[in-house]
Amino acid sequence: NSTTPKLDPSSQINLRTASHILPQSKPQARAEWTELTDYAVHLGVKTNTVLIVGDLNASMNTPNTRRFPSQSKQLQERLLSSLLNAGRLVDAFPSLYPNSHYCTWWSTETWTSPDHFLISEHQAHRLKSAQIDLTTPRKYDLDHAIFSVILDISEPTRPPPTSKFIRVKFVKSMIPKYQ
């Protein structure tokens, strides 16, 4: 006789996920990045927790995220930064380990970090650990690492921060005085 445990509603997360591989061709990539950014912003505005997980075919243009940073890769950084800023998202691995190398893809000549685990800023406190396994994929001739993240879901959710704008409330009886 098994019963389903009752969940405390305050511990539930209103969660939307997107797992995506974005194309590398520039016109199609820009259109899909715009669509993904709009989607993240739309979900975040509705107080959802947003997770975007997968191969985004973009990485930051730094020595910690790319073997050879270059001018030609600045578009990738701008697209990824735009998604992070507009969607109010945090990238798990660089957030947890800001001074570490972050390699999730490689070839014989180079390496970079196009795979990401992005989470809403207001839920980033849930990030506890992230790990990139390079050994297993290399053993099986794969070109992407196994990327895992541990989230703490034991505490109640935190609502996203409210708007930074302050709404002034007037006492209606005082309106004639200010007219």
Coordinates of N, CA, C and O in Angstrom, one line a residue:
N1 N 0.8 -1.2 0.0 CA 0.0 0.0 0.0 C 0.9 1.2 0.0 O 1.3 1.7 1.0
S2 N 1.2 1.8 -1.2 CA 2.0 3.0 -1.2 C 1.2 4.2 -1.5 O 0.1 4.2 -2.1
T3 N 1.6 5.3 -0.9 CA 0.9 6.5 -1.0 C 1.9 7.6 -1.6 O 3.1 7.5 -1.3
T4 N 1.3 8.5 -2.3 CA 2.2 9.6 -2.9 C 2.3 10.6 -1.8 O 1.3 11.1 -1.2
P5 N 3.5 11.0 -1.5 CA 3.7 12.1 -0.4 C 3.1 13.4 -0.9 O 3.2 13.7 -2.0
K6 N 2.6 14.1 0.1 CA 2.0 15.5 -0.2 C 3.2 16.4 -0.2 O 4.0 16.4 0.7
L7 N 3.3 17.3 -1.2 CA 4.3 18.3 -1.3 C 3.8 19.6 -0.7 O 2.7 20.0 -0.9
D8 N 4.7 20.2 0.0 CA 4.4 21.6 0.6 C 4.4 22.5 -0.6 O 5.5 22.6 -1.3
P9 N 3.3 23.2 -0.9 CA 3.3 24.1 -2.1 C 4.4 25.2 -2.1 O 4.8 25.6 -3.1
S10 N 4.8 25.6 -0.9 CA 5.9 26.6 -0.8 C 7.2 26.1 -1.3 O 8.1 26.8 -1.6
S11 N 7.4 24.8 -1.3 CA 8.7 24.2 -1.7 C 8.7 23.9 -3.2 O 9.7 23.5 -3.8
Q12 N 7.6 24.1 -3.9 CA 7.6 23.8 -5.3 C 8.1 24.9 -6.1 O 8.0 26.1 -5.8
I13 N 8.8 24.6 -7.2 CA 9.4 25.6 -8.1 C 8.5 25.7 -9.4 O 8.3 24.6 -10.0
N14 N 8.1 26.9 -9.8 CA 7.5 27.0 -11.1 C 8.6 27.1 -12.1 O 9.2 28.1 -12.3
L15 N 8.8 26.0 -12.8 CA 10.0 25.8 -13.6 C 9.6 25.6 -15.0 O 8.7 24.8 -15.4
R16 N 10.4 26.2 -15.9 CA 10.3 26.0 -17.4 C 11.7 25.7 -17.8 O 12.7 26.4 -17.4
T17 N 11.9 24.7 -18.6 CA 13.2 24.3 -19.1 C 13.3 24.4 -20.6 O 12.3 24.3 -21.3
A18 N 14.5 24.7 -21.1 CA 14.7 24.7 -22.6 C 16.0 24.0 -22.8 O 17.0 24.4 -22.1
S19 N 16.1 23.0 -23.6 CA 17.3 22.4 -23.9 C 17.5 22.6 -25.4 O 16.6 22.3 -26.2
H20 N 18.6 23.2 -25.8 CA 18.7 23.7 -27.2 C 20.1 23.6 -27.7 O 21.1 23.7 -27.0
I21 N 20.3 23.3 -29.0 CA 21.5 23.4 -29.7 C 21.3 24.5 -30.7 O 20.4 24.4 -31.6
L22 N 22.0 25.5 -30.6 CA 21.9 26.7 -31.5 C 22.8 26.5 -32.7 O 23.9 26.1 -32.6
P23 N 22.3 26.9 -33.9 CA 23.1 26.8 -35.1 C 24.3 27.8 -35.1 O 24.3 28.8 -34.3
Q24 N 25.2 27.5 -36.0 CA 26.4 28.4 -36.1 C 26.3 29.4 -37.2 O 27.1 30.3 -37.3
S25 N 25.4 29.1 -38.2 CA 25.3 30.1 -39.3 C 24.8 31.4 -38.8 O 23.8 31.5 -38.0
K26 N 25.4 32.5 -39.1 CA 25.2 33.8 -38.5 C 23.7 34.3 -38.6 O 23.1 34.6 -37.6
P27 N 23.1 34.4 -39.8 CA 21.7 34.9 -39.8 C 20.8 34.1 -39.0 O 20.0 34.6 -38.2
Q28 N 20.8 32.7 -39.1 CA 19.9 31.8 -38.4 C 20.3 31.9 -36.9 O 19.4 31.9 -36.1
A29 N 21.6 31.9 -36.6 CA 22.0 32.0 -35.2 C 21.4 33.2 -34.5 O 20.9 33.1 -33.4
R30 N 21.6 34.4 -35.1 CA 21.1 35.6 -34.5 C 19.6 35.6 -34.3 O 19.1 36.0 -33.2
A31 N 18.9 35.0 -35.2 CA 17.4 34.9 -35.1 C 17.0 34.0 -34.0 O 16.1 34.3 -33.1
E32 N 17.7 32.9 -33.9 CA 17.4 31.9 -32.8 C 17.8 32.4 -31.4 O 17.2 32.2 -30.4
W33 N 19.0 33.1 -31.4 CA 19.4 33.7 -30.1 C 18.4 34.8 -29.6 O 18.1 34.9 -28.5
T34 N 17.9 35.6 -30.6 CA 16.9 36.6 -30.2 C 15.6 35.9 -29.7 O 15.0 36.3 -28.7
E35 N 15.2 34.8 -30.4 CA 14.0 34.1 -29.9 C 14.2 33.5 -28.5 O 13.4 33.5 -27.7
L36 N 15.4 32.9 -28.3 CA 15.7 32.3 -27.0 C 15.8 33.3 -25.9 O 15.3 33.2 -24.8
T37 N 16.4 34.5 -26.2 CA 16.5 35.6 -25.2 C 15.1 36.1 -24.9 O 14.7 36.3 -23.7
D38 N 14.2 36.3 -25.9 CA 12.9 36.8 -25.7 C 12.1 35.8 -24.8 O 11.4 36.1 -23.9
Y39 N 12.3 34.5 -25.1 CA 11.6 33.4 -24.3 C 12.1 33.4 -22.8 O 11.2 33.4 -21.9
A40 N 13.4 33.6 -22.6 CA 13.9 33.6 -21.2 C 13.4 34.9 -20.5 O 12.9 34.8 -19.3
V41 N 13.3 36.0 -21.2 CA 12.8 37.2 -20.6 C 11.3 37.1 -20.3 O 10.9 37.4 -19.1
H42 N 10.6 36.5 -21.2 CA 9.1 36.3 -21.0 C 8.9 35.4 -19.8 O 8.0 35.7 -19.0
L43 N 9.6 34.3 -19.7 CA 9.4 33.4 -18.6 C 9.8 34.0 -17.3 O 9.1 33.9 -16.3
G44 N 10.9 34.7 -17.3 CA 11.4 35.4 -16.1 C 10.5 36.4 -15.6 O 10.3 36.6 -14.3
V45 N 9.8 37.2 -16.5 CA 8.9 38.2 -16.1 C 7.7 37.6 -15.4 O 7.1 38.2 -14.5
K46 N 7.3 36.4 -15.8 CA 6.2 35.7 -15.2 C 6.6 35.0 -13.9 O 5.9 34.1 -13.5
T47 N 7.7 35.3 -13.3 CA 8.2 34.8 -12.0 C 8.5 33.3 -12.1 O 8.4 32.6 -11.1
N48 N 8.8 32.8 -13.2 CA 9.2 31.4 -13.4 C 10.7 31.3 -13.0 O 11.4 32.2 -13.1
T49 N 11.1 30.1 -12.7 CA 12.5 29.8 -12.6 C 12.9 29.3 -14.0 O 12.2 28.3 -14.5
V50 N 13.8 29.9 -14.6 CA 14.2 29.5 -16.0 C 15.5 28.7 -16.0 O 16.5 29.1 -15.3
L51 N 15.5 27.6 -16.6 CA 16.7 26.8 -16.8 C 16.9 26.6 -18.3 O 16.0 26.2 -19.0
I52 N 18.1 27.0 -18.8 CA 18.4 26.7 -20.2 C 19.7 25.9 -20.2 O 20.7 26.3 -19.7
V53 N 19.5 24.7 -20.7 CA 20.6 23.7 -20.6 C 21.0 23.2 -22.0 O 20.1 22.8 -22.7
G54 N 22.2 23.1 -22.3 CA 22.6 22.5 -23.5 C 23.8 23.1 -24.3 O 24.5 24.0 -23.7
D55 N 24.0 22.7 -25.5 CA 25.0 23.2 -26.4 C 24.5 24.4 -27.1 O 23.7 24.4 -28.0
L56 N 24.9 25.6 -26.6 CA 24.5 26.9 -27.2 C 25.4 27.3 -28.3 O 25.2 28.4 -28.9
N57 N 26.4 26.6 -28.6 CA 27.4 26.9 -29.6 C 27.9 28.3 -29.4 O 28.2 29.1 -30.4
A58 N 28.1 28.7 -28.2 CA 28.7 30.0 -27.9 C 29.4 29.9 -26.5 O 29.0 29.2 -25.7
S59 N 30.5 30.7 -26.4 CA 31.2 30.8 -25.2 C 31.8 32.2 -25.0 O 31.9 32.9 -26.0
M60 N 32.1 32.5 -23.8 CA 32.8 33.8 -23.6 C 34.1 33.7 -24.2 O 34.7 32.7 -24.5
N61 N 34.7 34.9 -24.5 CA 35.9 35.0 -25.2 C 37.1 35.3 -24.3 O 37.7 36.3 -24.4
T62 N 37.3 34.3 -23.3 CA 38.3 34.5 -22.3 C 39.3 33.3 -22.3 O 38.9 32.2 -22.8
P63 N 40.5 33.4 -21.7 CA 41.3 32.3 -21.6 C 40.8 31.1 -20.8 O 41.2 30.0 -20.9
N64 N 39.8 31.4 -19.9 CA 39.2 30.4 -19.1 C 38.2 29.6 -19.8 O 37.8 28.5 -19.4
T65 N 37.7 30.2 -20.9 CA 36.6 29.5 -21.6 C 36.9 29.2 -23.1 O 36.1 28.6 -23.8
R66 N 38.1 29.5 -23.5 CA 38.5 29.3 -24.9 C 40.0 29.2 -25.0 O 40.7 30.0 -24.4
R67 N 40.5 28.2 -25.7 CA 41.9 28.0 -25.8 C 42.6 29.2 -26.5 O 43.6 29.7 -26.1
F68 N 41.9 29.7 -27.6 CA 42.5 30.8 -28.3 C 41.4 31.9 -28.4 O 40.7 32.0 -29.4
P69 N 41.3 32.8 -27.4 CA 40.4 33.9 -27.6 C 40.8 34.8 -28.8 O 41.9 34.9 -29.1
S70 N 39.7 35.2 -29.5 CA 40.0 36.0 -30.7 C 38.9 37.0 -31.0 O 37.8 36.8 -30.6
Q71 N 39.2 38.0 -31.8 CA 38.3 39.0 -32.3 C 37.1 38.3 -33.0 O 36.0 38.8 -32.9
S72 N 37.4 37.3 -33.7 CA 36.3 36.6 -34.5 C 35.3 35.9 -33.7 O 34.2 35.6 -34.1
K73 N 35.5 35.7 -32.4 CA 34.6 35.1 -31.5 C 33.8 36.0 -30.6 O 33.1 35.6 -29.7
Q74 N 33.9 37.3 -30.9 CA 33.2 38.3 -30.0 C 31.7 38.3 -30.2 O 31.0 38.6 -29.3
L75 N 31.3 37.9 -31.4 CA 29.8 37.8 -31.6 C 29.2 36.7 -30.6 O 28.2 37.0 -30.0
Q76 N 29.9 35.6 -30.5 CA 29.4 34.6 -29.5 C 29.3 35.1 -28.1 O 28.3 34.9 -27.4
E77 N 30.3 35.9 -27.7 CA 30.3 36.5 -26.4 C 29.2 37.5 -26.2 O 28.5 37.5 -25.2
R78 N 28.9 38.3 -27.2 CA 27.9 39.3 -27.2 C 26.5 38.6 -27.1 O 25.6 39.0 -26.3
L79 N 26.3 37.5 -27.9 CA 25.0 36.8 -27.9 C 24.8 36.2 -26.5 O 23.7 36.3 -25.9
L80 N 25.8 35.5 -26.0 CA 25.7 34.9 -24.7 C 25.5 35.9 -23.6 O 24.6 35.7 -22.7
S81 N 26.2 37.0 -23.6 CA 26.1 38.0 -22.6 C 24.7 38.6 -22.6 O 24.1 38.9 -21.6
S82 N 24.2 38.8 -23.8 CA 22.8 39.4 -24.0 C 21.8 38.5 -23.4 O 20.9 39.0 -22.7
L83 N 21.9 37.2 -23.6 CA 21.0 36.2 -23.0 C 21.1 36.3 -21.5 O 20.1 36.3 -20.8
L84 N 22.3 36.2 -21.0 CA 22.5 36.3 -19.5 C 21.9 37.5 -18.9 O 21.2 37.5 -17.9
N85 N 22.2 38.7 -19.5 CA 21.8 40.0 -18.9 C 20.3 40.2 -19.1 O 19.6 40.5 -18.1
A86 N 19.8 40.0 -20.3 CA 18.3 40.3 -20.5 C 17.5 39.3 -19.8 O 16.4 39.6 -19.3
G87 N 17.9 38.0 -19.8 CA 17.1 37.0 -19.1 C 17.3 36.9 -17.6 O 16.7 36.1 -17.0
R88 N 18.3 37.7 -17.1 CA 18.6 37.7 -15.7 C 19.0 36.3 -15.3 O 18.5 35.7 -14.3
L89 N 20.0 35.7 -16.0 CA 20.4 34.3 -15.8 C 21.8 34.3 -15.3 O 22.6 35.2 -15.5
V90 N 22.2 33.1 -14.7 CA 23.5 32.9 -14.2 C 24.0 31.6 -14.8 O 23.2 30.6 -14.9
D91 N 25.2 31.6 -15.3 CA 25.9 30.4 -15.9 C 26.5 29.6 -14.7 O 27.4 30.1 -14.0
A92 N 26.0 28.4 -14.5 CA 26.4 27.6 -13.3 C 27.9 27.4 -13.1 O 28.4 27.8 -12.0
F93 N 28.6 26.9 -14.1 CA 30.0 26.6 -13.8 C 30.9 27.8 -13.5 O 31.6 27.9 -12.5
P94 N 30.9 28.8 -14.4 CA 31.7 30.0 -14.1 C 31.2 30.7 -12.8 O 32.0 31.4 -12.2
S95 N 29.9 30.6 -12.5 CA 29.4 31.2 -11.3 C 30.0 30.6 -10.0 O 30.4 31.2 -9.1
L96 N 30.0 29.2 -10.0 CA 30.6 28.5 -8.9 C 32.1 28.5 -8.8 O 32.7 28.5 -7.7
Y97 N 32.7 28.5 -10.0 CA 34.2 28.4 -10.1 C 34.7 29.5 -11.0 O 35.2 29.2 -12.1
P98 N 34.7 30.7 -10.6 CA 35.0 31.8 -11.5 C 36.5 31.9 -12.0 O 36.7 32.4 -13.1
N99 N 37.4 31.2 -11.4 CA 38.8 31.3 -11.8 C 39.3 30.0 -12.5 O 40.5 29.8 -12.6
S100 N 38.3 29.1 -12.8 CA 38.7 27.8 -13.3 C 38.5 27.7 -14.8 O 37.7 28.4 -15.4
H101 N 39.3 26.9 -15.5 CA 39.1 26.6 -16.9 C 37.8 25.9 -17.0 O 37.5 25.0 -16.2
Y102 N 37.1 26.1 -18.1 CA 35.8 25.6 -18.3 C 35.7 25.1 -19.8 O 35.4 25.8 -20.7
C103 N 36.1 23.8 -19.9 CA 36.1 23.2 -21.3 C 35.1 22.1 -21.4 O 35.0 21.2 -20.6
T104 N 34.2 22.2 -22.4 CA 33.2 21.2 -22.6 C 33.2 20.7 -24.0 O 32.4 19.8 -24.3
W105 N 34.0 21.2 -24.9 CA 34.1 20.7 -26.3 C 35.6 20.9 -26.7 O 36.3 21.8 -26.3
W106 N 36.1 19.9 -27.5 CA 37.4 20.0 -28.0 C 37.6 19.3 -29.3 O 36.7 18.5 -29.7
S107 N 38.6 19.7 -30.0 CA 39.1 19.0 -31.2 C 40.6 18.8 -31.0 O 41.1 19.2 -30.0
T108 N 41.3 18.3 -32.1 CA 42.7 18.1 -31.9 C 43.5 19.5 -31.8 O 44.5 19.5 -31.3
E109 N 42.9 20.5 -32.4 CA 43.6 21.8 -32.4 C 43.2 22.8 -31.2 O 43.9 23.7 -30.9
T110 N 42.0 22.7 -30.7 CA 41.5 23.7 -29.8 C 40.5 23.1 -28.8 O 40.1 22.0 -28.9
W111 N 40.0 24.0 -27.9 CA 38.9 23.6 -27.0 C 38.1 24.9 -26.6 O 38.7 26.0 -26.8
T112 N 36.9 24.7 -26.2 CA 36.1 25.9 -25.8 C 35.0 25.4 -24.9 O 35.0 24.2 -24.5
S113 N 34.0 26.2 -24.5 CA 33.0 25.9 -23.6 C 31.6 26.3 -24.1 O 31.0 27.2 -23.6
P114 N 31.0 25.6 -25.1 CA 29.7 26.0 -25.6 C 28.6 25.4 -24.9 O 27.4 25.8 -25.1
D115 N 28.8 24.5 -23.9 CA 27.7 23.9 -23.2 C 27.5 24.7 -21.9 O 28.4 25.0 -21.2
H116 N 26.2 24.9 -21.6 CA 25.9 25.7 -20.5 C 24.7 25.2 -19.7 O 23.9 24.5 -20.2
F117 N 24.7 25.6 -18.4 CA 23.6 25.3 -17.5 C 23.2 26.7 -16.9 O 23.9 27.2 -16.0
L118 N 22.2 27.3 -17.5 CA 21.8 28.7 -17.1 C 20.6 28.6 -16.2 O 19.7 27.8 -16.5
I119 N 20.6 29.4 -15.1 CA 19.5 29.4 -14.2 C 19.1 30.8 -13.8 O 20.0 31.7 -13.8
S120 N 17.9 31.1 -13.5 CA 17.4 32.4 -13.1 C 18.3 32.9 -12.0 O 18.6 32.2 -11.0
E121 N 18.6 34.2 -12.0 CA 19.5 34.8 -10.9 C 18.8 34.6 -9.6 O 19.5 34.3 -8.6
H122 N 17.5 34.7 -9.5 CA 16.9 34.6 -8.1 C 16.9 33.2 -7.6 O 16.5 33.0 -6.5
Q123 N 17.3 32.2 -8.4 CA 17.4 30.9 -7.9 C 18.9 30.4 -7.9 O 19.1 29.2 -7.6
A124 N 19.8 31.2 -8.2 CA 21.2 30.9 -8.3 C 21.7 30.4 -6.9 O 22.7 29.6 -6.9
H125 N 21.1 30.8 -5.8 CA 21.5 30.3 -4.5 C 21.4 28.8 -4.4 O 22.0 28.1 -3.5
R126 N 20.6 28.2 -5.3 CA 20.4 26.7 -5.3 C 21.6 25.9 -5.9 O 21.7 24.7 -5.7
L127 N 22.4 26.6 -6.6 CA 23.6 26.0 -7.2 C 24.5 25.5 -6.1 O 25.0 26.3 -5.4
K128 N 24.8 24.2 -6.0 CA 25.7 23.7 -5.0 C 27.0 23.2 -5.6 O 28.1 23.3 -5.0
S129 N 27.0 22.6 -6.8 CA 28.2 22.1 -7.4 C 27.9 21.9 -8.9 O 26.8 21.7 -9.3
A130 N 29.0 21.9 -9.6 CA 29.0 21.6 -11.0 C 30.3 20.8 -11.3 O 31.3 21.0 -10.7
Q131 N 30.2 19.9 -12.3 CA 31.3 19.0 -12.6 C 31.3 18.8 -14.1 O 30.3 18.6 -14.7
I132 N 32.5 18.8 -14.6 CA 32.7 18.5 -16.1 C 33.6 17.3 -16.2 O 34.7 17.3 -15.7
D133 N 33.1 16.2 -16.7 CA 33.8 15.0 -16.9 C 34.3 14.9 -18.3 O 33.6 14.8 -19.3
L134 N 35.7 15.0 -18.5 CA 36.3 14.9 -19.8 C 36.8 13.4 -20.1 O 36.9 13.1 -21.2
T135 N 37.0 12.6 -19.0 CA 37.5 11.3 -19.2 C 36.6 10.4 -20.0 O 37.0 9.7 -20.9
T136 N 35.4 10.2 -19.5 CA 34.4 9.3 -20.1 C 34.2 9.6 -21.6 O 34.3 8.7 -22.4
P137 N 33.9 10.9 -22.0 CA 33.7 11.2 -23.4 C 34.9 10.9 -24.3 O 34.7 10.3 -25.4
R138 N 36.1 11.2 -23.8 CA 37.3 10.9 -24.6 C 37.5 9.4 -24.7 O 37.9 8.9 -25.8
K139 N 37.1 8.6 -23.7 CA 37.2 7.1 -23.8 C 36.3 6.6 -24.9 O 36.7 5.6 -25.6
Y140 N 35.2 7.3 -25.2 CA 34.3 6.8 -26.2 C 34.3 7.7 -27.5 O 33.4 7.6 -28.3
D141 N 35.3 8.5 -27.7 CA 35.5 9.3 -28.8 C 34.4 10.3 -29.0 O 34.0 10.6 -30.2
L142 N 33.9 10.9 -28.0 CA 32.9 11.9 -28.0 C 33.6 13.3 -28.0 O 34.7 13.4 -27.5
D143 N 32.9 14.3 -28.5 CA 33.6 15.6 -28.6 C 33.1 16.6 -27.5 O 33.5 17.7 -27.5
H144 N 32.1 16.2 -26.7 CA 31.5 17.1 -25.7 C 31.7 16.4 -24.3 O 31.5 15.2 -24.2
A145 N 32.0 17.2 -23.3 CA 32.1 16.6 -22.0 C 30.7 16.3 -21.4 O 29.7 16.8 -21.9
I146 N 30.8 15.5 -20.3 CA 29.6 15.3 -19.5 C 29.5 16.4 -18.5 O 30.5 16.5 -17.7
F147 N 28.5 17.1 -18.4 CA 28.3 18.3 -17.6 C 27.2 18.0 -16.6 O 26.1 17.8 -17.0
S148 N 27.5 18.0 -15.3 CA 26.5 17.8 -14.3 C 26.4 18.9 -13.3 O 27.5 19.5 -13.0
V149 N 25.3 19.2 -12.8 CA 25.0 20.3 -11.8 C 24.2 19.7 -10.7 O 23.2 19.0 -10.9
I150 N 24.5 20.1 -9.4 CA 23.7 19.8 -8.3 C 23.0 21.0 -7.8 O 23.6 22.1 -7.5
L151 N 21.7 20.9 -7.7 CA 20.8 22.0 -7.2 C 20.2 21.6 -5.9 O 19.7 20.5 -5.7
D152 N 20.1 22.5 -5.0 CA 19.4 22.3 -3.7 C 18.0 22.8 -3.8 O 17.7 23.9 -4.0
I153 N 17.1 21.8 -3.8 CA 15.7 22.2 -3.9 C 14.9 22.0 -2.6 O 13.7 21.9 -2.6
S154 N 15.6 21.9 -1.5 CA 15.0 21.6 -0.2 C 14.3 22.8 0.4 O 13.4 22.6 1.2
E155 N 14.7 24.0 0.1 CA 14.1 25.2 0.7 C 13.0 25.8 -0.2 O 13.0 25.6 -1.4
P156 N 12.1 26.6 0.4 CA 11.0 27.2 -0.4 C 11.6 28.1 -1.4 O 12.7 28.6 -1.3
T157 N 10.9 28.3 -2.5 CA 11.4 29.2 -3.6 C 11.4 30.6 -3.1 O 10.7 31.0 -2.2
R158 N 12.3 31.4 -3.7 CA 12.3 32.8 -3.5 C 11.7 33.5 -4.7 O 12.1 33.2 -5.8
P159 N 10.9 34.5 -4.5 CA 10.3 35.2 -5.7 C 11.4 36.0 -6.3 O 12.4 36.4 -5.6
P160 N 11.3 36.3 -7.6 CA 12.3 37.1 -8.2 C 12.2 38.5 -7.6 O 11.2 38.9 -7.1
P161 N 13.3 39.3 -7.7 CA 13.2 40.6 -7.1 C 12.2 41.5 -7.9 O 12.0 41.3 -9.1
T162 N 11.6 42.4 -7.2 CA 10.7 43.3 -7.8 C 11.4 44.3 -8.6 O 12.6 44.5 -8.5
S163 N 10.6 45.1 -9.4 CA 11.2 46.1 -10.2 C 12.0 47.1 -9.4 O 11.7 47.4 -8.3
K164 N 13.0 47.7 -10.0 CA 13.9 48.7 -9.3 C 13.2 50.0 -9.3 O 13.7 50.9 -8.6
F165 N 12.1 50.2 -10.0 CA 11.4 51.5 -10.0 C 10.4 51.5 -8.8 O 9.8 50.6 -8.5
I166 N 10.4 52.7 -8.2 CA 9.5 52.9 -7.1 C 8.2 53.6 -7.6 O 8.3 54.6 -8.3
R167 N 7.1 53.0 -7.2 CA 5.8 53.6 -7.6 C 5.3 54.5 -6.5 O 5.2 54.0 -5.3
V168 N 5.1 55.7 -6.7 CA 4.7 56.7 -5.7 C 3.2 56.6 -5.6 O 2.5 56.5 -6.6
K169 N 2.7 56.5 -4.4 CA 1.3 56.4 -4.1 C 0.8 57.7 -3.5 O 1.5 58.2 -2.5
F170 N -0.2 58.3 -4.0 CA -0.7 59.6 -3.5 C -2.0 59.3 -2.7 O -2.8 58.4 -3.0
V171 N -2.2 60.1 -1.7 CA -3.4 60.1 -0.9 C -4.4 60.8 -1.8 O -4.2 62.0 -2.1
K172 N -5.5 60.1 -2.2 CA -6.5 60.7 -3.1 C -7.0 62.1 -2.6 O -7.3 63.0 -3.3
S173 N -7.2 62.2 -1.3 CA -7.8 63.4 -0.7 C -6.8 64.6 -0.9 O -7.2 65.7 -0.8
M174 N -5.5 64.3 -1.2 CA -4.6 65.4 -1.4 C -4.4 65.9 -2.8 O -3.7 66.8 -3.1
I175 N -5.1 65.2 -3.7 CA -4.9 65.5 -5.2 C -5.3 67.0 -5.4 O -4.5 67.7 -6.1
P176 N -6.4 67.5 -4.9 CA -6.7 69.0 -5.2 C -5.5 69.9 -4.8 O -5.3 70.9 -5.4
K177 N -4.9 69.6 -3.7 CA -3.8 70.4 -3.2 C -2.6 70.5 -4.3 O -2.0 71.5 -4.4
Y178 N -2.4 69.5 -5.0 CA -1.3 69.4 -6.0 C -1.7 69.8 -7.4 O -0.9 69.8 -8.3
Q179 N -3.0 70.1 -7.7 CA -3.4 70.5 -9.0 C -3.2 71.9 -9.3 O -3.2 72.8 -8.5

